[in-house]
Coordinates of N, CA and C in Angstrom, one line a residue:
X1 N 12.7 -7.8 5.9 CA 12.4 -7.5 4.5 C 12.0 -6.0 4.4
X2 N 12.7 -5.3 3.5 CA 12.2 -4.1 3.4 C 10.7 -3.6 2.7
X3 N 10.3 -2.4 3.0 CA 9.4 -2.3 1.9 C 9.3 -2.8 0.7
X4 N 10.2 -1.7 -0.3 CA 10.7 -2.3 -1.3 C 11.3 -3.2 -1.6
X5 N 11.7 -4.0 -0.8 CA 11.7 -5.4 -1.0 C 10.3 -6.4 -1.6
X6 N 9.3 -5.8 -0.5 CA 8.4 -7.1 -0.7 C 7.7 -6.2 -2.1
X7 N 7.6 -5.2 -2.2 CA 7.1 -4.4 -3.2 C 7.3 -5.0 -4.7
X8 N 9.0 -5.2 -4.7 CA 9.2 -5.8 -5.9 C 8.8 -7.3 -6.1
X9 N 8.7 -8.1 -4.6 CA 8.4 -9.3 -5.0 C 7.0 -9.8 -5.8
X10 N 5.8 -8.6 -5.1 CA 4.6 -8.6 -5.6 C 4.5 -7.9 -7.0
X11 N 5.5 -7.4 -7.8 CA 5.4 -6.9 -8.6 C 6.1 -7.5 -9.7
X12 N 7.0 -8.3 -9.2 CA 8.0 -9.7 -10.0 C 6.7 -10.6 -11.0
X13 N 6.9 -10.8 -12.3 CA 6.5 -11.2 -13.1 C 4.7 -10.8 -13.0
X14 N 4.4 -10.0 -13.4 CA 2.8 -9.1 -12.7 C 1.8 -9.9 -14.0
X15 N 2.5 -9.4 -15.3 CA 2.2 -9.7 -16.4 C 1.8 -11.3 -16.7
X16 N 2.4 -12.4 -15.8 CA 1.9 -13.7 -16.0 C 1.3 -14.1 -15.6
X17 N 0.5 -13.8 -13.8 CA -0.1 -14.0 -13.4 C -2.1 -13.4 -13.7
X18 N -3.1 -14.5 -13.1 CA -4.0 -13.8 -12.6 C -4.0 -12.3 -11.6
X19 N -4.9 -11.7 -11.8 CA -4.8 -10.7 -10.7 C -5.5 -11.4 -9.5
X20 N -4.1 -10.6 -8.6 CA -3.7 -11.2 -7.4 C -4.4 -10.3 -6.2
X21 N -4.8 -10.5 -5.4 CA -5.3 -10.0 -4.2 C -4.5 -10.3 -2.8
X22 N -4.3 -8.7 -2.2 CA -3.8 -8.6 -1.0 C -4.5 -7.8 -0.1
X23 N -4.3 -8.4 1.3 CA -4.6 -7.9 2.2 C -3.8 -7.2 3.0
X24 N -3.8 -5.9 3.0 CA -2.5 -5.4 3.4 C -2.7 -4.6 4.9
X25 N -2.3 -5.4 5.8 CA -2.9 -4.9 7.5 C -1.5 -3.3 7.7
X26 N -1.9 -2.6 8.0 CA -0.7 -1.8 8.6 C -2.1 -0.7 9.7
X27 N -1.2 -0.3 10.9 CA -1.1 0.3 11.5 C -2.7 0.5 12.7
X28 N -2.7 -0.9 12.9 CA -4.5 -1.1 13.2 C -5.5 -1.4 12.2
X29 N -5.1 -1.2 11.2 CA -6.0 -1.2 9.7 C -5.9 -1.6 8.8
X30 N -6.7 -2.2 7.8 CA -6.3 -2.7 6.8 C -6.8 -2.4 5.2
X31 N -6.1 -2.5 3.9 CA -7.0 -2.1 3.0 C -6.4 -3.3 2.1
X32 N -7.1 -3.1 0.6 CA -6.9 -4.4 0.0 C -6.4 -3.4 -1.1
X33 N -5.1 -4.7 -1.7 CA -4.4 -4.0 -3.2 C -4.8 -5.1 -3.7
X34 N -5.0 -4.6 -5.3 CA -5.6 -5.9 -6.3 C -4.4 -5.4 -7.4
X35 N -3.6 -6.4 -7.6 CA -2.6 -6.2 -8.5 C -3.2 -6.8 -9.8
X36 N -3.3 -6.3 -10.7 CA -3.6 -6.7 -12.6 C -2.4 -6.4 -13.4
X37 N -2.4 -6.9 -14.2 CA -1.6 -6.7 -14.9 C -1.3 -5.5 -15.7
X38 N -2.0 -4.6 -15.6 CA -2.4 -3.4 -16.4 C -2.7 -2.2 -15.2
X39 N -2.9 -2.6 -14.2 CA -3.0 -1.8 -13.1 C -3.0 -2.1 -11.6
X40 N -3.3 -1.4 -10.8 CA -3.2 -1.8 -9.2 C -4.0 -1.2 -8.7
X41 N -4.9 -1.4 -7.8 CA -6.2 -0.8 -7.0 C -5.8 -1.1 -5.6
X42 N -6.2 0.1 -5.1 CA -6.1 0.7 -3.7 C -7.7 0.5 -3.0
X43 N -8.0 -0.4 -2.5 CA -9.6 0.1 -1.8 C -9.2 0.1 0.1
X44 N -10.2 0.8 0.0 CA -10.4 1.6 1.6 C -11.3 1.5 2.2
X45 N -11.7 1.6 3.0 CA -12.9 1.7 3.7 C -13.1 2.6 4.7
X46 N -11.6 3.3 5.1 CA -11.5 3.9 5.8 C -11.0 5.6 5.2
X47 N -12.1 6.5 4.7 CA -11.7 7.5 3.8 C -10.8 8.6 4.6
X48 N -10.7 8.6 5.8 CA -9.5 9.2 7.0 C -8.6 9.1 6.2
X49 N -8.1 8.2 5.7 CA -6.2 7.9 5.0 C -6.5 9.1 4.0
X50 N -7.4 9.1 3.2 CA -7.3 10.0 1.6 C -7.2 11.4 2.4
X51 N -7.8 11.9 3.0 CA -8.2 13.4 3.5 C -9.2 13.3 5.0
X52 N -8.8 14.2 5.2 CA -8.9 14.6 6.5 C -10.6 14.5 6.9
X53 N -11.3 14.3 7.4 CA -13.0 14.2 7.3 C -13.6 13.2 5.9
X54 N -13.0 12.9 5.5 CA -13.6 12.0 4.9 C -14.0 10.5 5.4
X55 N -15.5 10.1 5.0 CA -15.9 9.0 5.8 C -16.5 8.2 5.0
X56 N -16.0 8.2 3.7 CA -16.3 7.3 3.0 C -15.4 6.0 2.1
X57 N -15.9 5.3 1.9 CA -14.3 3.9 1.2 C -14.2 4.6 0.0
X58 N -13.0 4.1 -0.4 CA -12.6 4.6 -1.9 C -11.9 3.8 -2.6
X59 N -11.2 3.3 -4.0 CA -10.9 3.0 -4.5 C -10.2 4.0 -5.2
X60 N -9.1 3.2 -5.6 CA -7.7 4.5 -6.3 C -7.1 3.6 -7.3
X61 N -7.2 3.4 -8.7 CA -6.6 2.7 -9.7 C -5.5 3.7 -9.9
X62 N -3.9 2.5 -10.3 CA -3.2 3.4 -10.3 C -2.5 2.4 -12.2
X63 N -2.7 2.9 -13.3 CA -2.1 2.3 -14.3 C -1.4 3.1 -14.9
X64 N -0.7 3.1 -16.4 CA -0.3 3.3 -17.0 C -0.2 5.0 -17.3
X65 N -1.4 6.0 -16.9 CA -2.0 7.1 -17.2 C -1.8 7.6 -16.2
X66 N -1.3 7.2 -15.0 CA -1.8 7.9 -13.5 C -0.4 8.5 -13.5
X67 N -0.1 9.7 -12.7 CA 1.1 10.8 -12.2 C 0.9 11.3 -11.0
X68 N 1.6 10.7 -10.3 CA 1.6 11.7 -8.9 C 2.4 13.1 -8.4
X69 N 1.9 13.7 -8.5 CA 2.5 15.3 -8.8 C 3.1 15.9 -7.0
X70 N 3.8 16.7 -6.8 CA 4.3 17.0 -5.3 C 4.5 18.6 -5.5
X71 N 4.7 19.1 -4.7 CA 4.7 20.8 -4.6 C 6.1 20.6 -4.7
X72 N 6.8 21.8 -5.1 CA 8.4 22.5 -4.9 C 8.3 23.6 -4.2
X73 N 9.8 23.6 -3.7 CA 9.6 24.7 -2.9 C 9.6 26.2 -3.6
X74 N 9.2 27.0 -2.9 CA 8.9 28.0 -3.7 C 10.4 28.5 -3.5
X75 N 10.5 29.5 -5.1 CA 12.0 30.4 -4.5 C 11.2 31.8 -3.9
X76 N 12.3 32.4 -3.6 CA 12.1 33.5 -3.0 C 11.3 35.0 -4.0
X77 N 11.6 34.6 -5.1 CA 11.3 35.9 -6.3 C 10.0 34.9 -6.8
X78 N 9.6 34.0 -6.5 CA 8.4 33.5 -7.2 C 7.5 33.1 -6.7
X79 N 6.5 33.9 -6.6 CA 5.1 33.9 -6.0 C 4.3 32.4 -6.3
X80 N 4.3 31.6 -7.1 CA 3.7 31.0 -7.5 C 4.4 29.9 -7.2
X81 N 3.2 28.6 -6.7 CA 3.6 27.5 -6.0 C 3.7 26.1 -7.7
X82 N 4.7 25.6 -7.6 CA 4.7 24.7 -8.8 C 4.8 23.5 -8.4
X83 N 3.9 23.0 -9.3 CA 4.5 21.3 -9.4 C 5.3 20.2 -9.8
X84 N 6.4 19.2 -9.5 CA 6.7 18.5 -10.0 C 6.4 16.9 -10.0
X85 N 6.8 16.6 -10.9 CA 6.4 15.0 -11.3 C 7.4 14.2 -10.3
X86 N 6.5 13.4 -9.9 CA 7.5 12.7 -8.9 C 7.8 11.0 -8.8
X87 N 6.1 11.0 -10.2 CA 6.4 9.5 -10.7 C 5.1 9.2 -11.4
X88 N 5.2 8.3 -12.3 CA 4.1 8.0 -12.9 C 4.4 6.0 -13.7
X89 N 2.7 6.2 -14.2 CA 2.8 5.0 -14.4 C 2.2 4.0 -12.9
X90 N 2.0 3.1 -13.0 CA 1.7 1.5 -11.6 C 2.6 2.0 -10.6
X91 N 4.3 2.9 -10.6 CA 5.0 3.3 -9.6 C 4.2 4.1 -8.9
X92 N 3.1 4.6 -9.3 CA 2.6 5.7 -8.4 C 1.9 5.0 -7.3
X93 N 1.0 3.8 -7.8 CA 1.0 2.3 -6.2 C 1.8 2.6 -5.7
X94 N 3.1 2.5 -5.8 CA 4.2 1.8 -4.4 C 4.6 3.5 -3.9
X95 N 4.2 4.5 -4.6 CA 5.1 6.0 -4.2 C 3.6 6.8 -3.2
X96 N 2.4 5.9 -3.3 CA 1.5 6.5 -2.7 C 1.5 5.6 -1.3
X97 N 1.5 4.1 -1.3 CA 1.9 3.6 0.0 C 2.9 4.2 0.9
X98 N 4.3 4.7 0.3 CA 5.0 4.7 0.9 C 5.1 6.4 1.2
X99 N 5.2 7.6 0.3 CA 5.0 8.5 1.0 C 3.4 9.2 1.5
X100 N 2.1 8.6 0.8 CA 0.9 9.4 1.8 C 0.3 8.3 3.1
X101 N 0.8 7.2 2.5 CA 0.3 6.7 4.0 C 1.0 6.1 5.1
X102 N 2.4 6.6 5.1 CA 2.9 6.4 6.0 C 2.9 7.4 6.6
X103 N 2.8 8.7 5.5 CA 2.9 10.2 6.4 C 1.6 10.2 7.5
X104 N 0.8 9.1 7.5 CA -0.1 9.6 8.6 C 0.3 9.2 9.8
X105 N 0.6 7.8 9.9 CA 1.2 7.2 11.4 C 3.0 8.2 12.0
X106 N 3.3 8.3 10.7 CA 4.7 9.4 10.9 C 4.5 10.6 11.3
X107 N 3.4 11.0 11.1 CA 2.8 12.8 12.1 C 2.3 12.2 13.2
X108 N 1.6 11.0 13.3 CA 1.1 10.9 14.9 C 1.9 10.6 15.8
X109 N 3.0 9.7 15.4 CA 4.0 9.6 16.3 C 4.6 10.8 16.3
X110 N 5.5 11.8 15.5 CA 6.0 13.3 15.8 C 5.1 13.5 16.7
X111 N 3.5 13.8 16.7 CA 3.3 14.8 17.5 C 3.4 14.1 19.0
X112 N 3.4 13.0 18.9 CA 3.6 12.0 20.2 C 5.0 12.1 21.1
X113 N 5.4 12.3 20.1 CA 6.9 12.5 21.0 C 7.1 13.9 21.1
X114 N 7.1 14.4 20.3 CA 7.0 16.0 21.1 C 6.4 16.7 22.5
X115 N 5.4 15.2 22.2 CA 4.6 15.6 24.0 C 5.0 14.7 24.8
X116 N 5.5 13.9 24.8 CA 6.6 13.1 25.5 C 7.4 11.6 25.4
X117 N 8.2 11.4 25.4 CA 9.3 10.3 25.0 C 8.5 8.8 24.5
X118 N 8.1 8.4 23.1 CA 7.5 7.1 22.6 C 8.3 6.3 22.7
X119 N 7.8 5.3 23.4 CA 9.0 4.0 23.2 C 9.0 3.0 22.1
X120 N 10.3 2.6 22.4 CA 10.4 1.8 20.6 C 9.9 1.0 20.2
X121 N 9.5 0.3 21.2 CA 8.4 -1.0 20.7 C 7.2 -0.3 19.6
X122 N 6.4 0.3 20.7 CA 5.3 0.1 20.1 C 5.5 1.3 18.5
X123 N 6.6 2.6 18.6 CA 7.0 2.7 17.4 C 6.9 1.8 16.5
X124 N 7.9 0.6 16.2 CA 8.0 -0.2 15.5 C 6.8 -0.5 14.7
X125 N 6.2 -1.4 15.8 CA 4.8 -1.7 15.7 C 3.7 -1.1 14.6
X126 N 3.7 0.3 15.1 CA 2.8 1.0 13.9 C 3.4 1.2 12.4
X127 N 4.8 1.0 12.4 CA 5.0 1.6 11.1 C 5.4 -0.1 10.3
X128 N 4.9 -1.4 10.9 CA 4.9 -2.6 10.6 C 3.6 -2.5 9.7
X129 N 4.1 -3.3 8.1 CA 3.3 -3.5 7.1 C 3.2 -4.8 6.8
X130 N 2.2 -5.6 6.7 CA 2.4 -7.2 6.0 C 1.0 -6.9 5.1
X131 N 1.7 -7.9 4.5 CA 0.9 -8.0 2.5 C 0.5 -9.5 2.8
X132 N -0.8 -9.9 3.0 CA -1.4 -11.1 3.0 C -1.9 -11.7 1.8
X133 N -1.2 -12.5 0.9 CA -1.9 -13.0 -0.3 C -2.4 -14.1 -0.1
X134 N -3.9 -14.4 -0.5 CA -4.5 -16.4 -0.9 C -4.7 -16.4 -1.9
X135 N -4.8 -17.3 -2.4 CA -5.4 -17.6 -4.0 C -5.9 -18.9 -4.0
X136 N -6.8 -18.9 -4.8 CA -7.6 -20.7 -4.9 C -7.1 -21.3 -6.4
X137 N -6.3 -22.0 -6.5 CA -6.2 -22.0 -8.3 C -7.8 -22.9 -8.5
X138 N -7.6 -22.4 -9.8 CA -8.6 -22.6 -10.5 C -8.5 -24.1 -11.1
X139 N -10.4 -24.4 -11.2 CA -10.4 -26.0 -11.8 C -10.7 -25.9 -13.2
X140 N -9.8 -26.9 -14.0 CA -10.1 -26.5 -15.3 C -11.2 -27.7 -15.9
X141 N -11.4 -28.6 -14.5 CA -12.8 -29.4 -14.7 C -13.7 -29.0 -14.0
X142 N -15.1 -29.2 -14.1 CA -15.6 -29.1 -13.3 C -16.6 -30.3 -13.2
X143 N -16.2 -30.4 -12.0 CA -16.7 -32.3 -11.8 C -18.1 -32.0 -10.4
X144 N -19.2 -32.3 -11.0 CA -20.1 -32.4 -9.5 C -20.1 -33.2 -8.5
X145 N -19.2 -34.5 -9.0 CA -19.3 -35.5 -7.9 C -18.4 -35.5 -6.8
X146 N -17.2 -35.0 -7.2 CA -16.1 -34.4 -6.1 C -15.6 -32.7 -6.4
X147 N -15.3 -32.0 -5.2 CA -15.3 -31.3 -4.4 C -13.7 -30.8 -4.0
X148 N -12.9 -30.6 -4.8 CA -11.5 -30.3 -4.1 C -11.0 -28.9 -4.4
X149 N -10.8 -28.9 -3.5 CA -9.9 -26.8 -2.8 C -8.5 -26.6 -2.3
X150 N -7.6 -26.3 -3.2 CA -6.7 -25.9 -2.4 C -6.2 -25.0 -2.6
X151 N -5.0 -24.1 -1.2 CA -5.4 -22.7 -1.6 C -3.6 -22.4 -1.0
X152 N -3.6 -21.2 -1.5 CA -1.8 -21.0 -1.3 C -1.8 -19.8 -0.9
X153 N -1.1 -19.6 0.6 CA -1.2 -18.6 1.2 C 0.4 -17.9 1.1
X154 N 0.6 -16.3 1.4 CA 1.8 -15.7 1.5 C 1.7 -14.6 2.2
X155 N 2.8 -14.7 3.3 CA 2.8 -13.2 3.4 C 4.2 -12.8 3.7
X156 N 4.2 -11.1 3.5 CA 5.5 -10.9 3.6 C 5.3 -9.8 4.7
X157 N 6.3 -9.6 5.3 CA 6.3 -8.7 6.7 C 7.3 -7.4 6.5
X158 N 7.3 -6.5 6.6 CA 8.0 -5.4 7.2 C 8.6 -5.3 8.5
X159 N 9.8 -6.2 8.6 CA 10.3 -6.3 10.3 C 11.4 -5.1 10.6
X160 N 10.9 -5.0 12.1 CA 11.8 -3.9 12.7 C 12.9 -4.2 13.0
X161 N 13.6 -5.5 13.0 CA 14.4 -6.0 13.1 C 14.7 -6.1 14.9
X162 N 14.0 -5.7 15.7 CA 14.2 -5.5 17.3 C 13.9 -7.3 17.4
X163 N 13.2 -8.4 16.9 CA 13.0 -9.6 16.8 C 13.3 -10.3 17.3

């Protein structure tokens, strides 16, 4: 399953559902996406991903108002560095997973192989993403004398296909 594969599946009918909670393990690490209907939250714990020395958790809501902006290249006769839009709206969720935090495991392996030959396995490996969803539905009684829980688990994987 591709990225964008599972991307769209968690994003397939968003509007009907409660907001949904994921556990999203990649690369040693894990952070949680809260999909709402109106938005999607990024929390972290690990402030390394955002910038470079940072050591603090963070939270990133991405809704209807958010734009993720990217540098252009400069031309030759223009001194001045510009920006363009590269997406906006809840797309900025799936355009910030996939180009700022993958660029971090994608520089460490460059600079790994430049110092000498990485083997494919464990390549794979890091650039492997799974989205872990549970949910408890809800009781629309609430009875003190009995006690019932049941809970519906999902996950979707990012395979390398080497399997």
């Amino acid at each position: 399953m591709s990225f964008d594969d599972i991307w769209n599946e968690i994003d397939k009918n968003r509007e009907f559902y409660e907001p949904r909670i994921y556990i999203v393990s990649w690369n040693d690490h894990f952070f949680v996406l809260k999909v709402e209907a109106d938005a999607y939250y990024i929390i972290d714990s690990l402030g390394e991903r955002l910038f470079e020395g940072c050591n603090q958790a963070y939270i990133l809501k991405f809704d209807d108002s958010s734009i993720m902006h990217g540098k252009t290249e400069k031309a030759e006769d223009d001194s001045e560095e510009r920006l363009e839009v590269i997406c906006s709206g809840k797309e900025c969720c799936r355009q910030f997973i996939k180009r700022f935090l993958a660029a971090i495991p994608l520089k460490e392996l460059e600079e790994e192989e430049e110092k000498s030959a990485v083997p494919i396995l464990p390549l794979h490996r890091r650039l492997q993403i799974e989205f872990h969803y549970t949910s408890c539905p809800s009781s629309s009684s609430s009875s003190s004398s009995s006690l019932s829980t049941s809970a519906t688990s999902s996950t979707y994987s990012l395979s390398s296909g080497e399997d």
